[in-house]
Amino acid sequence: MKNTTLWSIVAGAAAAGAILYYKRNEVSRMGGNLKDSARNWGDKLTQYGSELKDRFLNNVKGPNGEAVYLDMYDRQFYENEMGQRVYLDAN
């Protein structure tokens, strides 16, 4: 009787371990797919944001073709070679 109970516990633990291992692999694959989807979605949002910026700023570029950004006060600026903000004149 004790032997049968012991083997039942061992078999149950082995089955539970196999199920958990299988589920963990499924979750890893789903997590990888979600990560890839989020990355693609982020790339698309960046692209659309850039298109909107170009539309609203009328393709404004810095003097050497630098990208122009808006700060929190809606002032236009670009970054020079040293990483400093250079603000454009508001005309």
Backbone as ProteinMPNN parsed JSONL, in Angstrom:
{"seq_chain_A": "MKNTTLWSIVAGAAAAGAILYYKRNEVSRMGGNLKDSARNWGDKLTQYGSELKDRFLNNVKGPNGEAVYLDMYDRQFYENEMGQRVYLDAN", "coords_chain_A": {"N_chain_A": [[0.828, -1.186, 0.0], [1.893, 1.275, 0.878], [3.938, 1.46, -0.968], [2.597, 1.703, -3.424], [1.285, 4.14, -3.035], [3.481, 5.817, -2.796], [4.597, 5.551, -5.369], [2.517, 6.644, -6.818], [2.555, 9.307, -5.978], [5.093, 10.064, -6.938], [4.695, 9.694, -9.704], [2.654, 11.557, -10.147], [3.997, 13.935, -9.47], [5.968, 13.938, -11.449], [4.364, 14.164, -13.743], [3.17, 16.65, -13.252], [5.452, 18.257, -13.283], [6.238, 17.912, -15.958], [4.071, 19.103, -17.276], [4.245, 21.758, -16.314], [6.762, 22.42, -17.377], [6.227, 22.294, -20.134], [4.227, 24.277, -20.354], [5.713, 26.506, -19.583], [7.497, 26.744, -21.722], [5.65, 27.336, -23.744], [4.708, 29.804, -22.827], [7.074, 31.261, -22.978], [7.449, 31.334, -25.747], [5.142, 32.74, -26.472], [5.666, 35.116, -25.118], [7.925, 35.988, -26.514], [6.765, 36.409, -29.025], [4.974, 38.454, -28.362], [6.794, 40.432, -27.632], [8.091, 40.904, -30.071], [5.899, 41.847, -31.54], [5.293, 44.17, -30.111], [7.633, 45.609, -30.552], [7.496, 45.97, -33.353], [5.155, 47.482, -33.456], [5.965, 49.738, -32.044], [7.958, 50.678, -33.794], [6.36, 51.382, -35.978], [4.802, 53.407, -34.804], [6.807, 55.288, -34.319], [7.535, 55.893, -36.935], [5.104, 56.985, -37.94], [4.892, 59.157, -36.214], [7.107, 60.641, -36.993], [6.316, 61.275, -39.597], [4.06, 62.864, -39.031], [5.295, 64.951, -37.646], [6.875, 66.034, -39.686], [4.81, 66.893, -41.335], [3.487, 68.85, -39.783], [5.571, 70.589, -39.183], [6.302, 71.371, -41.652], [8.407, 70.111, -43.099], [10.753, 71.17, -41.919], [14.162, 71.76, -41.565], [17.416, 71.745, -40.028], [20.295, 73.987, -40.437], [22.278, 72.389, -41.622], [20.866, 70.247, -42.538], [19.885, 68.926, -40.291], [17.659, 67.165, -38.075], [14.688, 68.701, -36.898], [13.239, 69.553, -33.82], [10.568, 69.891, -31.389], [10.328, 71.629, -28.322], [9.002, 71.489, -24.959], [7.716, 73.891, -24.827], [6.905, 74.446, -27.328], [8.919, 75.458, -28.953], [11.115, 75.524, -31.7], [13.954, 73.525, -32.335], [17.278, 72.337, -33.118], [19.878, 69.89, -32.804], [23.283, 70.516, -32.384], [26.647, 69.496, -33.428], [27.885, 68.991, -31.002], [25.869, 68.188, -29.379], [24.287, 70.121, -28.261], [21.393, 72.152, -27.828], [20.122, 74.15, -30.401], [18.219, 76.831, -30.924], [15.69, 77.747, -33.264], [14.81, 80.77, -34.965], [11.675, 82.284, -34.361], [9.586, 83.071, -36.822]], "CA_chain_A": [[0.0, 0.0, 0.0], [2.779, 2.429, 0.931], [4.686, 1.479, -2.205], [1.692, 2.218, -4.452], [1.082, 5.555, -2.737], [4.734, 6.496, -3.127], [4.702, 5.623, -6.831], [1.473, 7.572, -7.288], [3.059, 10.657, -5.716], [6.2, 10.293, -7.87], [4.121, 9.834, -11.045], [1.942, 12.834, -10.171], [4.987, 15.008, -9.488], [6.595, 13.923, -12.77], [3.387, 14.701, -14.691], [3.043, 18.087, -12.976], [6.68, 18.879, -13.773], [6.195, 17.937, -17.42], [3.075, 20.105, -17.675], [4.81, 23.078, -16.044], [7.83, 22.656, -18.341], [5.578, 22.555, -21.422], [3.565, 25.585, -20.26], [6.741, 27.539, -19.534], [7.97, 26.924, -23.099], [4.589, 28.034, -24.47], [4.698, 31.19, -22.371], [8.271, 31.89, -23.536], [7.182, 31.61, -27.159], [4.16, 33.825, -26.52], [6.365, 36.325, -24.7], [8.756, 36.413, -27.64], [5.874, 36.96, -30.053], [4.484, 39.745, -27.876], [7.907, 41.377, -27.69], [8.267, 41.268, -31.477], [4.753, 42.673, -31.927], [5.465, 45.485, -29.484], [8.721, 46.287, -31.252], [6.967, 46.407, -34.653], [4.185, 48.548, -33.196], [6.755, 50.915, -31.685], [8.582, 51.192, -35.013], [5.318, 52.044, -36.767], [4.465, 54.666, -34.134], [7.905, 56.216, -34.574], [7.429, 56.315, -38.327], [3.952, 57.883, -38.055], [5.247, 60.384, -35.496], [8.012, 61.4, -37.855], [5.508, 61.819, -40.691], [3.254, 63.959, -38.478], [6.204, 66.069, -37.358], [7.206, 66.663, -40.961], [3.627, 67.573, -41.855], [3.205, 70.05, -38.994], [6.702, 71.509, -39.257], [6.527, 71.65, -43.069], [9.731, 69.609, -43.471], [11.783, 72.083, -41.433], [15.453, 71.127, -41.279], [18.446, 72.653, -39.542], [21.117, 74.535, -41.508], [23.037, 71.321, -42.281], [19.96, 69.117, -42.74], [19.589, 68.25, -39.031], [16.253, 67.036, -37.718], [14.199, 69.771, -36.029], [12.353, 69.053, -32.784], [9.848, 70.887, -30.599], [10.441, 71.408, -26.891], [7.699, 71.518, -24.28], [7.117, 75.214, -25.017], [6.682, 74.534, -28.775], [10.004, 76.15, -29.635], [11.819, 74.633, -32.604], [15.401, 73.483, -32.145], [18.02, 71.184, -33.606], [21.062, 69.642, -31.985], [24.528, 70.655, -33.135], [27.566, 68.353, -33.329], [28.245, 68.753, -29.605], [24.681, 67.759, -28.665], [23.611, 71.259, -27.633], [20.209, 72.611, -28.535], [20.199, 75.443, -31.062], [16.833, 77.188, -31.21], [15.44, 78.491, -34.495], [14.041, 81.996, -34.764], [10.248, 82.188, -34.676], [9.231, 84.127, -37.777]], "C_chain_A": [[0.874, 1.252, 0.0], [3.537, 2.578, -0.384], [3.842, 2.073, -3.342], [1.462, 3.709, -4.259], [2.314, 6.357, -3.117], [4.884, 6.649, -4.638], [3.661, 6.562, -7.425], [1.934, 9.017, -7.116], [4.174, 10.998, -6.701], [5.655, 10.517, -9.282], [3.382, 11.166, -11.18], [2.907, 14.007, -10.239], [5.664, 15.09, -10.853], [5.647, 14.516, -13.812], [3.232, 16.201, -14.499], [4.28, 18.838, -13.483], [6.698, 18.976, -15.29], [5.222, 18.994, -17.918], [3.618, 21.51, -17.459], [5.922, 23.425, -17.031], [7.242, 23.017, -19.705], [4.929, 23.936, -21.419], [4.583, 26.712, -20.27], [7.291, 27.803, -20.938], [6.931, 27.662, -23.939], [4.568, 29.51, -24.099], [5.92, 31.924, -22.92], [8.055, 32.245, -24.996], [6.186, 32.75, -27.307], [4.808, 35.135, -26.124], [7.25, 36.864, -25.809], [7.918, 37.027, -28.748], [5.337, 38.319, -29.633], [5.564, 40.806, -27.953], [8.134, 41.84, -29.129], [7.128, 42.16, -31.958], [4.874, 44.073, -31.353], [6.565, 46.272, -30.178], [8.233, 46.809, -32.61], [6.0, 47.571, -34.482], [4.912, 49.844, -32.837], [7.441, 51.525, -32.896], [7.572, 51.929, -35.874], [4.922, 53.374, -36.137], [5.553, 55.712, -34.354], [7.83, 56.76, -35.993], [6.276, 57.303, -38.503], [4.216, 59.21, -37.347], [6.16, 61.262, -36.324], [7.252, 62.027, -39.02], [4.652, 62.991, -40.213], [4.109, 65.185, -38.195], [6.558, 66.795, -38.637], [6.017, 67.426, -41.53], [3.379, 68.877, -41.1], [4.339, 71.07, -39.054], [7.088, 71.836, -40.703], [7.951, 71.298, -43.503], [10.85, 70.578, -43.092], [13.033, 71.279, -41.117], [16.392, 72.191, -40.733], [19.317, 73.117, -40.699], [21.929, 73.482, -42.271], [22.191, 70.067, -42.475], [19.633, 68.349, -41.478], [18.075, 68.157, -38.829], [15.881, 68.147, -36.745], [13.162, 69.18, -35.085], [11.619, 70.225, -32.14], [10.082, 70.59, -29.131], [9.061, 71.55, -26.265], [6.998, 72.87, -24.377], [6.872, 75.503, -26.496], [7.714, 75.401, -29.48], [10.751, 75.132, -30.48], [13.317, 74.7, -32.353], [15.981, 72.286, -32.879], [19.241, 71.026, -32.71], [22.296, 69.747, -32.855], [25.429, 69.448, -32.892], [27.917, 67.999, -31.895], [27.037, 68.352, -28.758], [23.934, 68.875, -27.972], [22.423, 71.676, -28.487], [20.468, 73.995, -29.128], [18.784, 75.778, -31.51], [16.734, 78.011, -32.491], [14.625, 79.722, -34.177], [12.585, 81.761, -35.162], [9.873, 83.356, -35.583], [7.743, 84.194, -37.97]], "O_chain_A": [[0.638, 2.18, -0.774], [3.754, 3.694, -0.858], [4.347, 2.869, -4.134], [1.446, 4.462, -5.233], [2.21, 7.442, -3.689], [5.245, 7.715, -5.134], [3.918, 7.208, -8.441], [1.73, 9.85, -7.998], [4.2, 12.103, -7.243], [6.102, 11.427, -9.98], [3.475, 11.825, -12.215], [2.674, 14.965, -10.975], [5.908, 16.185, -11.36], [6.076, 15.286, -14.671], [3.168, 16.947, -15.476], [4.162, 19.926, -14.046], [7.117, 19.99, -15.849], [5.516, 19.705, -18.879], [3.469, 22.369, -18.329], [6.029, 24.567, -17.476], [7.714, 23.949, -20.355], [5.069, 24.685, -22.386], [4.357, 27.753, -20.887], [7.525, 28.955, -21.304], [7.283, 28.515, -24.753], [4.426, 30.369, -24.969], [5.815, 33.092, -23.293], [8.433, 33.331, -25.437], [6.355, 33.623, -28.159], [4.53, 36.168, -26.734], [7.314, 38.076, -26.017], [8.3, 38.036, -29.342], [5.252, 39.235, -30.451], [5.286, 41.954, -28.3], [8.346, 43.027, -29.377], [7.356, 43.118, -32.696], [4.588, 45.055, -32.038], [6.435, 47.481, -30.369], [8.517, 47.949, -32.977], [6.017, 48.526, -35.259], [4.517, 50.923, -33.279], [7.505, 52.747, -33.023], [7.881, 52.978, -36.438], [4.726, 54.361, -36.846], [5.253, 56.889, -34.553], [8.037, 57.952, -36.22], [6.443, 58.343, -39.14], [3.807, 60.266, -37.83], [6.004, 62.482, -36.354], [7.509, 63.173, -39.389], [4.532, 63.997, -40.912], [3.703, 66.315, -38.468], [6.547, 68.025, -38.682], [6.188, 68.483, -42.138], [3.09, 69.901, -41.718], [4.098, 72.275, -38.983], [8.093, 72.505, -40.941], [8.616, 72.08, -44.182], [11.787, 70.78, -43.865], [12.959, 70.234, -40.47], [16.189, 73.386, -40.948], [19.107, 72.688, -41.833], [22.232, 73.674, -43.449], [22.721, 68.96, -42.568], [19.146, 67.222, -41.564], [17.315, 68.973, -39.352], [16.669, 68.496, -35.867], [12.308, 68.399, -35.502], [11.99, 71.386, -32.316], [10.041, 69.43, -28.722], [8.067, 71.713, -26.972], [5.818, 72.982, -24.045], [6.656, 76.652, -26.882], [7.409, 76.015, -30.503], [10.996, 74.01, -30.038], [13.883, 75.779, -32.181], [15.267, 71.342, -33.219], [19.587, 71.931, -31.951], [22.363, 69.15, -33.929], [25.028, 68.491, -32.23], [28.213, 66.843, -31.594], [27.165, 68.192, -27.544], [23.036, 68.612, -27.172], [22.452, 71.565, -29.712], [20.967, 74.893, -28.449], [18.217, 75.099, -32.365], [17.582, 78.86, -32.768], [13.838, 79.726, -33.231], [12.303, 81.119, -36.174], [9.849, 84.505, -35.142], [7.257, 85.023, -38.739]]}, "name": "protein", "num_of_chains": 1, "seq": "MKNTTLWSIVAGAAAAGAILYYKRNEVSRMGGNLKDSARNWGDKLTQYGSELKDRFLNNVKGPNGEAVYLDMYDRQFYENEMGQRVYLDAN"}
